[in-house]
Short mmCIF file of C-alpha atoms and ligand atoms in Angstrom, two decimals:
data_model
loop_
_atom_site.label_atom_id
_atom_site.label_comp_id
_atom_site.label_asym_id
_atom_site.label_seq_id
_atom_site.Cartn_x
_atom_site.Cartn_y
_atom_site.Cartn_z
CA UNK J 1 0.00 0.00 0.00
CA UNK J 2 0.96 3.44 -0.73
CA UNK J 3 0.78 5.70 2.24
CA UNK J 4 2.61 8.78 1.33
CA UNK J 5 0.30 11.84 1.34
CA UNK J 6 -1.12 12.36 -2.00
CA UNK J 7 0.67 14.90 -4.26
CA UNK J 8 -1.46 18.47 -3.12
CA UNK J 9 -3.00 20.00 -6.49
CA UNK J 10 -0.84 23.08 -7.74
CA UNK J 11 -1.98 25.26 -11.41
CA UNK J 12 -0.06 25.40 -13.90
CA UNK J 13 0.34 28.64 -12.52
CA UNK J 14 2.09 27.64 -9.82
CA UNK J 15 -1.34 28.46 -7.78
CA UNK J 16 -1.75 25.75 -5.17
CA UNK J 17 -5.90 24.63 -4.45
CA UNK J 18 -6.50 25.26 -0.91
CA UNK J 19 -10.11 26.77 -0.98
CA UNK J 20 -13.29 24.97 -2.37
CA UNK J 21 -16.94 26.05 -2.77
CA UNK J 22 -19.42 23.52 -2.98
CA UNK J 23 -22.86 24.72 -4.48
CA UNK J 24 -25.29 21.48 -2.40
CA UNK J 25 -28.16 22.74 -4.15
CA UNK J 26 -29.47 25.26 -6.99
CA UNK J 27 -32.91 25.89 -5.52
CA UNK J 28 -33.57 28.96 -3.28
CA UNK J 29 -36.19 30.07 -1.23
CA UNK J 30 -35.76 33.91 -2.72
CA UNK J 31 -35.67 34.96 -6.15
CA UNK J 32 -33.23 37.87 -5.81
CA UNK J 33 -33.59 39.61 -8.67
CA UNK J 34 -29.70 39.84 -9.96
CA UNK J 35 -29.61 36.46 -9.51
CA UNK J 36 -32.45 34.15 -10.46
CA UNK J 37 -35.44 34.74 -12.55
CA UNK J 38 -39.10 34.51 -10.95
CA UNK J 39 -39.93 31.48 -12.65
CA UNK J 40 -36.78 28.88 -12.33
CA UNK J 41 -36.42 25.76 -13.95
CA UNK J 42 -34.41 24.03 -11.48
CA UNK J 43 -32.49 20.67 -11.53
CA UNK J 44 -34.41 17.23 -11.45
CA UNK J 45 -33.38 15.16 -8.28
CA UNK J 46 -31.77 12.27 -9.86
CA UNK J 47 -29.03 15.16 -11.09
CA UNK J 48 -27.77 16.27 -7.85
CA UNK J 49 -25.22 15.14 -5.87
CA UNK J 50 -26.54 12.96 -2.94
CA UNK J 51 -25.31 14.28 0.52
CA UNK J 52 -23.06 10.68 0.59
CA UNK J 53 -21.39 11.93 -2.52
CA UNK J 54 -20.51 15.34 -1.28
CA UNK J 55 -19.39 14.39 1.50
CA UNK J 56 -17.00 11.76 -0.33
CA UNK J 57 -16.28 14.48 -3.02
CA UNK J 58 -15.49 17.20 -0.25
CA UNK J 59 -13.61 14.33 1.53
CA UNK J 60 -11.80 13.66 -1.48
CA UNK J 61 -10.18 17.57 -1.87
CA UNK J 62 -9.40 18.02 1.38
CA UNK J 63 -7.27 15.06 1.02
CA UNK J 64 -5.66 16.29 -1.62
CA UNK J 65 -4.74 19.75 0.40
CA UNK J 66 -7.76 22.00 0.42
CA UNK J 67 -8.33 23.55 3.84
CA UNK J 68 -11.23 25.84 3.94
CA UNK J 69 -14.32 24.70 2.52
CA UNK J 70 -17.54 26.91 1.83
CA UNK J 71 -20.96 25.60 1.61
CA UNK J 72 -22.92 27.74 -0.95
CA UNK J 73 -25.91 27.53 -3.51
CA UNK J 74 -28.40 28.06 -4.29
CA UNK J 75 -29.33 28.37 -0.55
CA UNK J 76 -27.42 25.63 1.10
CA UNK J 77 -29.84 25.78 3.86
CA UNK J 78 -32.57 24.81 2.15
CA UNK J 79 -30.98 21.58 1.05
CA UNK J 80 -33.34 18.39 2.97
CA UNK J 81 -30.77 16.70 5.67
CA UNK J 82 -28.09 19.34 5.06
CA UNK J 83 -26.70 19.07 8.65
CA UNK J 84 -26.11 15.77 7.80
CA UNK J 85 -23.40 17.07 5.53
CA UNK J 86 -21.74 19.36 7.84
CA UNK J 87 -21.60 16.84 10.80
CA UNK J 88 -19.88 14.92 8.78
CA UNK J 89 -17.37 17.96 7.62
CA UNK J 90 -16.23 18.27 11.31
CA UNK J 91 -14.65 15.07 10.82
CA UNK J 92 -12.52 16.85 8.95
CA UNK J 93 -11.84 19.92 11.61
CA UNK J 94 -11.20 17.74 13.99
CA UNK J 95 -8.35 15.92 12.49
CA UNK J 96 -6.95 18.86 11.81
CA UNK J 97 -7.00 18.58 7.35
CA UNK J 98 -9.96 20.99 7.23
CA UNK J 99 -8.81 24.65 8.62
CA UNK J 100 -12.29 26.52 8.18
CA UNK J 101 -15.80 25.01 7.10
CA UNK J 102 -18.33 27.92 6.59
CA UNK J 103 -21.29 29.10 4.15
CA UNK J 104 -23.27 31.63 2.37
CA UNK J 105 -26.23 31.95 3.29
CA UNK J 106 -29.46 34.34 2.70
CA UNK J 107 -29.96 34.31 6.58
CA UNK J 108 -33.96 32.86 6.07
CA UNK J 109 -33.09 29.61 7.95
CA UNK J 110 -30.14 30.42 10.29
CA UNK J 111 -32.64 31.34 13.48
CA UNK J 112 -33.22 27.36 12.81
CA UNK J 113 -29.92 26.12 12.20
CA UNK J 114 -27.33 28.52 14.14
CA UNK J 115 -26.62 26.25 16.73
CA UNK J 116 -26.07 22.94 14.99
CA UNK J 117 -24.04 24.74 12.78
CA UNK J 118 -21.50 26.39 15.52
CA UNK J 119 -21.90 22.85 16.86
CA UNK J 120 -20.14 21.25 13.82
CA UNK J 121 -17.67 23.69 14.37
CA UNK J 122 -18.52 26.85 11.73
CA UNK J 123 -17.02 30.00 12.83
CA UNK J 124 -17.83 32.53 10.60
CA UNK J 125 -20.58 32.76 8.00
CA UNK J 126 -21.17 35.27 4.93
CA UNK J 127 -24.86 36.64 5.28
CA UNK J 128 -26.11 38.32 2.02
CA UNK J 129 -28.32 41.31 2.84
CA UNK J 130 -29.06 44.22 0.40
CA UNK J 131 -30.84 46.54 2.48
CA UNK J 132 -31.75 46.99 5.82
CA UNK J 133 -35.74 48.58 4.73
CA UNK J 134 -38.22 45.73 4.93
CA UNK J 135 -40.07 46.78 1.57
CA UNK J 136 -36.67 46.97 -0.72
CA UNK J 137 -36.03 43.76 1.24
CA UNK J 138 -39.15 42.38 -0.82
CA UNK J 139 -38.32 44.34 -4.28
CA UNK J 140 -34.76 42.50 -4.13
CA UNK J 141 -35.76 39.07 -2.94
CA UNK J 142 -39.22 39.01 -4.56
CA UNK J 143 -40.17 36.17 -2.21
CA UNK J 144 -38.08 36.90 1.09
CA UNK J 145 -38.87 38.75 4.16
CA UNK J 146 -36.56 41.09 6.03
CA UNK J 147 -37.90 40.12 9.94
CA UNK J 148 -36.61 36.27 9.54
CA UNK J 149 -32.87 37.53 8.50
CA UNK J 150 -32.43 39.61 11.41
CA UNK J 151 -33.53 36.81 13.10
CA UNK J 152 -31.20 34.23 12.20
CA UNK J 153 -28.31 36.81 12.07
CA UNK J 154 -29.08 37.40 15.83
CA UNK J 155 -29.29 33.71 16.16
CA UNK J 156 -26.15 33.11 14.42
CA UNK J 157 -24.04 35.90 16.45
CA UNK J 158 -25.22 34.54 20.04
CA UNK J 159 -24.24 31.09 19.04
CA UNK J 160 -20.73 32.66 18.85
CA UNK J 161 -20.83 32.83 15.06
CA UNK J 162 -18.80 35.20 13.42
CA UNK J 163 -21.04 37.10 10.83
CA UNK J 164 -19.81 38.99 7.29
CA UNK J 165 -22.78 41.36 5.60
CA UNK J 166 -22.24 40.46 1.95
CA UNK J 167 -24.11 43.78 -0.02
CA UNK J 168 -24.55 43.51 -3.67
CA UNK J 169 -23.89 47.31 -4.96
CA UNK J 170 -26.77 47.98 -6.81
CA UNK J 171 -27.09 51.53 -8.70
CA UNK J 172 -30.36 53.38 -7.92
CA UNK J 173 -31.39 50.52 -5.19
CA UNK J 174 -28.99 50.80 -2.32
CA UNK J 175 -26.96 53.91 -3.13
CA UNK J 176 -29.01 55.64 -0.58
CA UNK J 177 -28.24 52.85 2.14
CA UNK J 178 -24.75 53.32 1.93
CA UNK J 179 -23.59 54.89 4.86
CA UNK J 180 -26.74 53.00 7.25
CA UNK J 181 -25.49 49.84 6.38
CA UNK J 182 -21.73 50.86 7.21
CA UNK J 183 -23.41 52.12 10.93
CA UNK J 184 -25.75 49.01 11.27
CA UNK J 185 -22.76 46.64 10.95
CA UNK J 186 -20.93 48.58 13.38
CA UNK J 187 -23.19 48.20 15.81
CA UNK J 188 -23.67 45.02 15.77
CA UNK J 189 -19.89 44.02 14.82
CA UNK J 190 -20.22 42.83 11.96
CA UNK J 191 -17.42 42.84 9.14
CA UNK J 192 -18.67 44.25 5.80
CA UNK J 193 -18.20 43.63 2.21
CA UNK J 194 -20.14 45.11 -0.73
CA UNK J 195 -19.87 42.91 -4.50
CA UNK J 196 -19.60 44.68 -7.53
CA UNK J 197 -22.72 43.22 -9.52
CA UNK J 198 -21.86 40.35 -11.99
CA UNK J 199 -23.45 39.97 -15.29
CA UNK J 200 -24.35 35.98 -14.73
CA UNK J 201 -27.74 34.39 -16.01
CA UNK J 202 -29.23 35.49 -18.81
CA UNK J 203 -30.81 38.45 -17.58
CA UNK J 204 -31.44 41.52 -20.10
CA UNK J 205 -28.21 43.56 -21.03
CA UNK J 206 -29.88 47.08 -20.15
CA UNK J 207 -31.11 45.75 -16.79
CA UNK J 208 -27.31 44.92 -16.25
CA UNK J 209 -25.93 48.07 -17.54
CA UNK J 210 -28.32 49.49 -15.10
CA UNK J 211 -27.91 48.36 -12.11
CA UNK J 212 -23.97 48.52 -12.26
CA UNK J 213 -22.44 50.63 -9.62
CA UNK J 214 -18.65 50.67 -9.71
CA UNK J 215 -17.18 50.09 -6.32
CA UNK J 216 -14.49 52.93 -7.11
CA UNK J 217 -17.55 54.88 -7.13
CA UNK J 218 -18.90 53.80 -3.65
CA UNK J 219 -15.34 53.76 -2.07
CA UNK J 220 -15.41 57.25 -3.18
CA UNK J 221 -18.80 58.32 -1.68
CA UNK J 222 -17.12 56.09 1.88
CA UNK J 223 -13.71 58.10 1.85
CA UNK J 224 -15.98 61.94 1.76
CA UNK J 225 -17.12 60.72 5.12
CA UNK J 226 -14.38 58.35 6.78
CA UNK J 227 -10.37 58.12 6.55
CA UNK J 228 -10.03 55.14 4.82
CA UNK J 229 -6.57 53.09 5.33
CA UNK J 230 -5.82 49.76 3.02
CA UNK J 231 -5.12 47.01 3.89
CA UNK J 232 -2.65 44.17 3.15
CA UNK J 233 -4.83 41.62 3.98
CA UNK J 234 -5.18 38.90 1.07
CA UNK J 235 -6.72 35.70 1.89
CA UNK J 236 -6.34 34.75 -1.71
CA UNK J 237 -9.68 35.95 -2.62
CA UNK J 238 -11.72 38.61 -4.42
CA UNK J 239 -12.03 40.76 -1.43
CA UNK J 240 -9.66 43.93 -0.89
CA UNK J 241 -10.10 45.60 2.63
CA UNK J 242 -9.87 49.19 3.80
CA UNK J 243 -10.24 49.86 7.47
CA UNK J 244 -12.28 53.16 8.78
CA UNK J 245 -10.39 55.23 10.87
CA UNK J 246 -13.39 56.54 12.93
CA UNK J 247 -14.99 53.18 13.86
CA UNK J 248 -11.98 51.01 13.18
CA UNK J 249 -14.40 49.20 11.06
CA UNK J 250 -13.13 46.83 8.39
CA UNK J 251 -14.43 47.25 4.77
CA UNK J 252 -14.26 44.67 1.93
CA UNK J 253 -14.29 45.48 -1.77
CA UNK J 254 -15.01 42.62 -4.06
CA UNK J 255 -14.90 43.37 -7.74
CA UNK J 256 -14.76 40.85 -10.07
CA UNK J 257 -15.23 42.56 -12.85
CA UNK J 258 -11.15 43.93 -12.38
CA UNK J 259 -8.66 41.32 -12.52
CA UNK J 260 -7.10 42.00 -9.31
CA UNK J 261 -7.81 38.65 -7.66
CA UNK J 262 -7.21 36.47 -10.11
CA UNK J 263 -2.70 35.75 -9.77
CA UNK J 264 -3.84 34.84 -6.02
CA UNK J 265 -6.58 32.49 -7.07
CA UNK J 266 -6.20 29.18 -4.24
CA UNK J 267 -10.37 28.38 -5.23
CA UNK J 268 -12.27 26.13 -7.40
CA UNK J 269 -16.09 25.37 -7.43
CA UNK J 270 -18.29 22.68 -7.61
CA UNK J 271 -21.80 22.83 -8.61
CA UNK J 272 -24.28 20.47 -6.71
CA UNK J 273 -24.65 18.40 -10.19
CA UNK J 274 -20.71 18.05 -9.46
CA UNK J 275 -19.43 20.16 -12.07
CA UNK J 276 -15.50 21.53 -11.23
CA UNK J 277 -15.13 25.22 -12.08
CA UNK J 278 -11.76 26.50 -12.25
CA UNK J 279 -13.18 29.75 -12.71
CA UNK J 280 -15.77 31.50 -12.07
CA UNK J 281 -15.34 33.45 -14.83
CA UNK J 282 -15.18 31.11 -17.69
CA UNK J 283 -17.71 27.92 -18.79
CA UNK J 284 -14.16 25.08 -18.76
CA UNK J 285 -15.31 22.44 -16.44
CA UNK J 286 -14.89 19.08 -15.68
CA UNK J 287 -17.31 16.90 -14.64
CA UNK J 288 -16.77 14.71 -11.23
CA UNK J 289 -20.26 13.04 -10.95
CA UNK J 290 -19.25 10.35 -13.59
CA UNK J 291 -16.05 9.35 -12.06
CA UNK J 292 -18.05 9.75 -8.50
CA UNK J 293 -20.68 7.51 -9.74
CA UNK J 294 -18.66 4.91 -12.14
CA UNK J 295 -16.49 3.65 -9.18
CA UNK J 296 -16.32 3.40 -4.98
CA UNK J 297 -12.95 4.17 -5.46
CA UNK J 298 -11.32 7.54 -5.48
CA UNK J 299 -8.26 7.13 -8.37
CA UNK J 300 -10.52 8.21 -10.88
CA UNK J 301 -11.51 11.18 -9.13
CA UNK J 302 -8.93 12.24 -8.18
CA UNK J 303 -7.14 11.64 -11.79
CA UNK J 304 -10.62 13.58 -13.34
CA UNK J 305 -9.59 16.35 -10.40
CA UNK J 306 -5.73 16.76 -11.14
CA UNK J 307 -6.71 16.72 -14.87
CA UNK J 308 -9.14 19.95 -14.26
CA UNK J 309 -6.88 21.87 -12.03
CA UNK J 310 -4.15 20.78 -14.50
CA UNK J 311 -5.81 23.71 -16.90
CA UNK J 312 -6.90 26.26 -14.17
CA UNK J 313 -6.78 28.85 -16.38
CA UNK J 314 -5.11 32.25 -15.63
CA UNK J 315 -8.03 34.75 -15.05
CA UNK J 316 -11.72 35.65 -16.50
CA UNK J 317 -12.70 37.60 -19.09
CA UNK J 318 -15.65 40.12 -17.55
CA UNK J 319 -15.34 43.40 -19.20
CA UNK J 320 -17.78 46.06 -18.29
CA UNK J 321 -15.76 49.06 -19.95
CA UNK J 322 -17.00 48.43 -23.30
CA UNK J 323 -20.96 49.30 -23.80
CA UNK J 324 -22.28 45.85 -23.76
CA UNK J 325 -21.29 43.31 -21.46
CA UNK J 326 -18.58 41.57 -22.65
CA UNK J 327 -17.31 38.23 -21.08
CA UNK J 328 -20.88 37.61 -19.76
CA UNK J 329 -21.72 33.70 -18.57
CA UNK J 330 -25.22 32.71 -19.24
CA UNK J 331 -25.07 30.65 -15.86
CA UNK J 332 -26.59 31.91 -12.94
CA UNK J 333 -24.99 32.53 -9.74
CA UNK J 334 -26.65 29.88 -7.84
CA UNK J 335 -25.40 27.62 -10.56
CA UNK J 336 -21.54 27.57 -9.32
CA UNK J 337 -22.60 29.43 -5.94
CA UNK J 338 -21.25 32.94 -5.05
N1 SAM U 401 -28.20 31.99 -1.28
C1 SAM U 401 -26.98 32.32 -0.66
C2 SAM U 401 -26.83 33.81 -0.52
O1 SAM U 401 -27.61 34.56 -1.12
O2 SAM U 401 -25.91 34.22 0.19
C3 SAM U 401 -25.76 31.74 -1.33
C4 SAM U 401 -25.70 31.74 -2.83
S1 SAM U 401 -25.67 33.35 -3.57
C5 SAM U 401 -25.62 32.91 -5.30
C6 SAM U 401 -24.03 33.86 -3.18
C7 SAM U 401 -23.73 35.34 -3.34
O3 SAM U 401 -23.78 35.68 -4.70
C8 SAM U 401 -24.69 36.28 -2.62
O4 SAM U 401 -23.96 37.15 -1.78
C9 SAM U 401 -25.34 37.04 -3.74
O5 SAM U 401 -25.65 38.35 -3.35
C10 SAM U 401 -24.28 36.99 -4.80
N2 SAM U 401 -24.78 37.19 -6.15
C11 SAM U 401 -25.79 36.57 -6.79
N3 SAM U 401 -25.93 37.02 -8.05
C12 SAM U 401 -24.98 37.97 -8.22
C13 SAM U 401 -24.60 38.82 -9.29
N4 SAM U 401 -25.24 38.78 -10.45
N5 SAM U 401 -23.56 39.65 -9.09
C14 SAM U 401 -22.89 39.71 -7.91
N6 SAM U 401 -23.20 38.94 -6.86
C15 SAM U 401 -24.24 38.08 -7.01
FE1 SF4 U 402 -31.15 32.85 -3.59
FE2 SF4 U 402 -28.78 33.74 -2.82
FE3 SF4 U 402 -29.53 33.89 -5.40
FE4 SF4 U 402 -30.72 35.44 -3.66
S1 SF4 U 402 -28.56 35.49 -4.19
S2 SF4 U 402 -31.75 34.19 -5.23
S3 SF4 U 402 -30.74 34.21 -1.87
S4 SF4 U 402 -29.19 32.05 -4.26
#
């Protein structure tokens, strides 16, 4: 028997994997509208993943080296038995292989879940939340409610969970919000990070065009009313930090649409049909289902997972400065997961 540790998977930029996102589902209980249309056609069962094989797929990167694993979707907290799943991830915390587990989340089931969640050791979650106004809350979901959010947010934060605001900029929507979202987060300690909106799905161009607002711009409209120092901090992901001098409040920036993530790049996706991304910014993928499916034994996923990461490609091609959108990917965000 072999029992040196596996070879850990590097890119052929010299990138080495250490961060996966696993989309366990593509339904939703919202229907934000810069993500999903009303009416979604969503995957039939026998497509998905079981929880057995994402636990065995998960399983299967951390072996090979990753270390922090986020649970997305969709809304992973909609997904039937998910706890199931992220019992079985602490396995993997408490040996030691698996450095963070956490997950995105809308916040409409956390009042629910908070506990057994800290309980299978998740520190810190990303809560998405557009606006803190219970009607916009409505306009921007189209099915959700602000009350519940709160809620579970609460919920989440006296179970000793770490929570990040996640704010999708959105020109003409939450302009205005700005600076109350900045002072609600600070009150209740919360770390905050707005995304520069993506042109995923297949929604209409002008819509897009429309709802763009450039985080320079925002940063801008922050630094007329706070000192705002950068930081160095780089977990290897999208997000670029500024601290507030007045609050000592930390900021994130995440703008996809600029390449400045993409040299650091330590993630790769998987969708809940078990699709590998290598980027979220371009449709190569490799499918890990088959190879999941064909066999109880790992080599051939793992050979079908070295083979993908084997042509992680450099960056993405989004490209808003030209006057249509450029680069756009007619999946949706809960496809891959945020
Ligand atoms: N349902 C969970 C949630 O909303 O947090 C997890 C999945 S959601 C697809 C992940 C993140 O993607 C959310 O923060 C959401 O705001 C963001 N997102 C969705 N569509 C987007 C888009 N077109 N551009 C930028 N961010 C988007
Ligand atoms: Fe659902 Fe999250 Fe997409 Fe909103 S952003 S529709 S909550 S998956």
């Amino acid at each position: 028997m072999n029992t040196r540790a596996p070879l850990p998977l590097i890119d052929p930029f010299a990138r080495p994997i250490r961060y996966l996102r696993v989309s366990v589902t593509d339904r939703c209980d919202f229907r934000c509208t810069y993500c999903m249309a009303e009416q979604m056609q969503f995957l039939p069962k026998k497509d998905l993943l079981t929880l057995e094989e994402l636990d065995r797929l998960a399983s299967t990167f951390i072996g090979l080296g990753v270390e922090k694993l986020r649970i997305t979707g969709g809304e992973p907290l909609v997904r039937r038995g998910i706890m199931t799943f992220f019992q079985g991830m602490s396995r993997h915390l408490e040996s030691g292989a698996l450095k963070e587990l956490t997950l995105t989340t809308n916040g409409s089931q956390l009042a629910r879940f908070a506990d057994d969640l800290a309980a299978c050791g998740v520190k810190r979650i990303n809560v998405s939340l557009d606006t803190l106004e219970p009607g916009k809350f409505a306009e921007i979901t189209r099915w959700g409610k602000l009350e519940p959010v709160l809620e579970g947010i609460r919920a989440a934060t006296q179970a000793g969970i770490r929570v990040k605001i996640n704010t999708v900029a959105l020109k003409g929507f939450n302009e205005a919000e700005l600076f109350s979202l900045v002072e609600w987060c600070g009150g209740e300690g919360h770390d905050l990070t707005f995304i520069e909106v993506m042109p995923m799905g297949e929604m209409g161009e002008e819509l897009r065009l429309d709802q763009y607002w450039a985080l320079s711009d925002l940063r801008g409209r922050l630094a007329e009313r706070f000192s705002l120092e950068d930081l160095d901090e780089n977990s290897g992901g999208p997000a670029r930090y500024v601290r507030l001098r007045e609050t000592g409040q930390k900021i994130g920036f995440i703008t996809p649409l600029t390449h400045n993530f993409c040299e650091s790049c330590n993630r790769v996706r998987v969708t809940c049909t078990g699709e590998l991304y290598m980027c979220l910014g371009q449709e190569d993928r490799a499918d890990l289902r088959a190879p999941l499916r064909a066999s109880a034994e790992d080599a051939a996923l793992v050979e079908a997972i070295r083979a993908a990461i084997a042509r992680k490609p450099k960056g993405h091609d989004f490209d808003y400065s030209r006057a249509h959108v450029a680069g756009q990917m007619p999946r949706h965000m809960s496809h891959t997961g945020g």
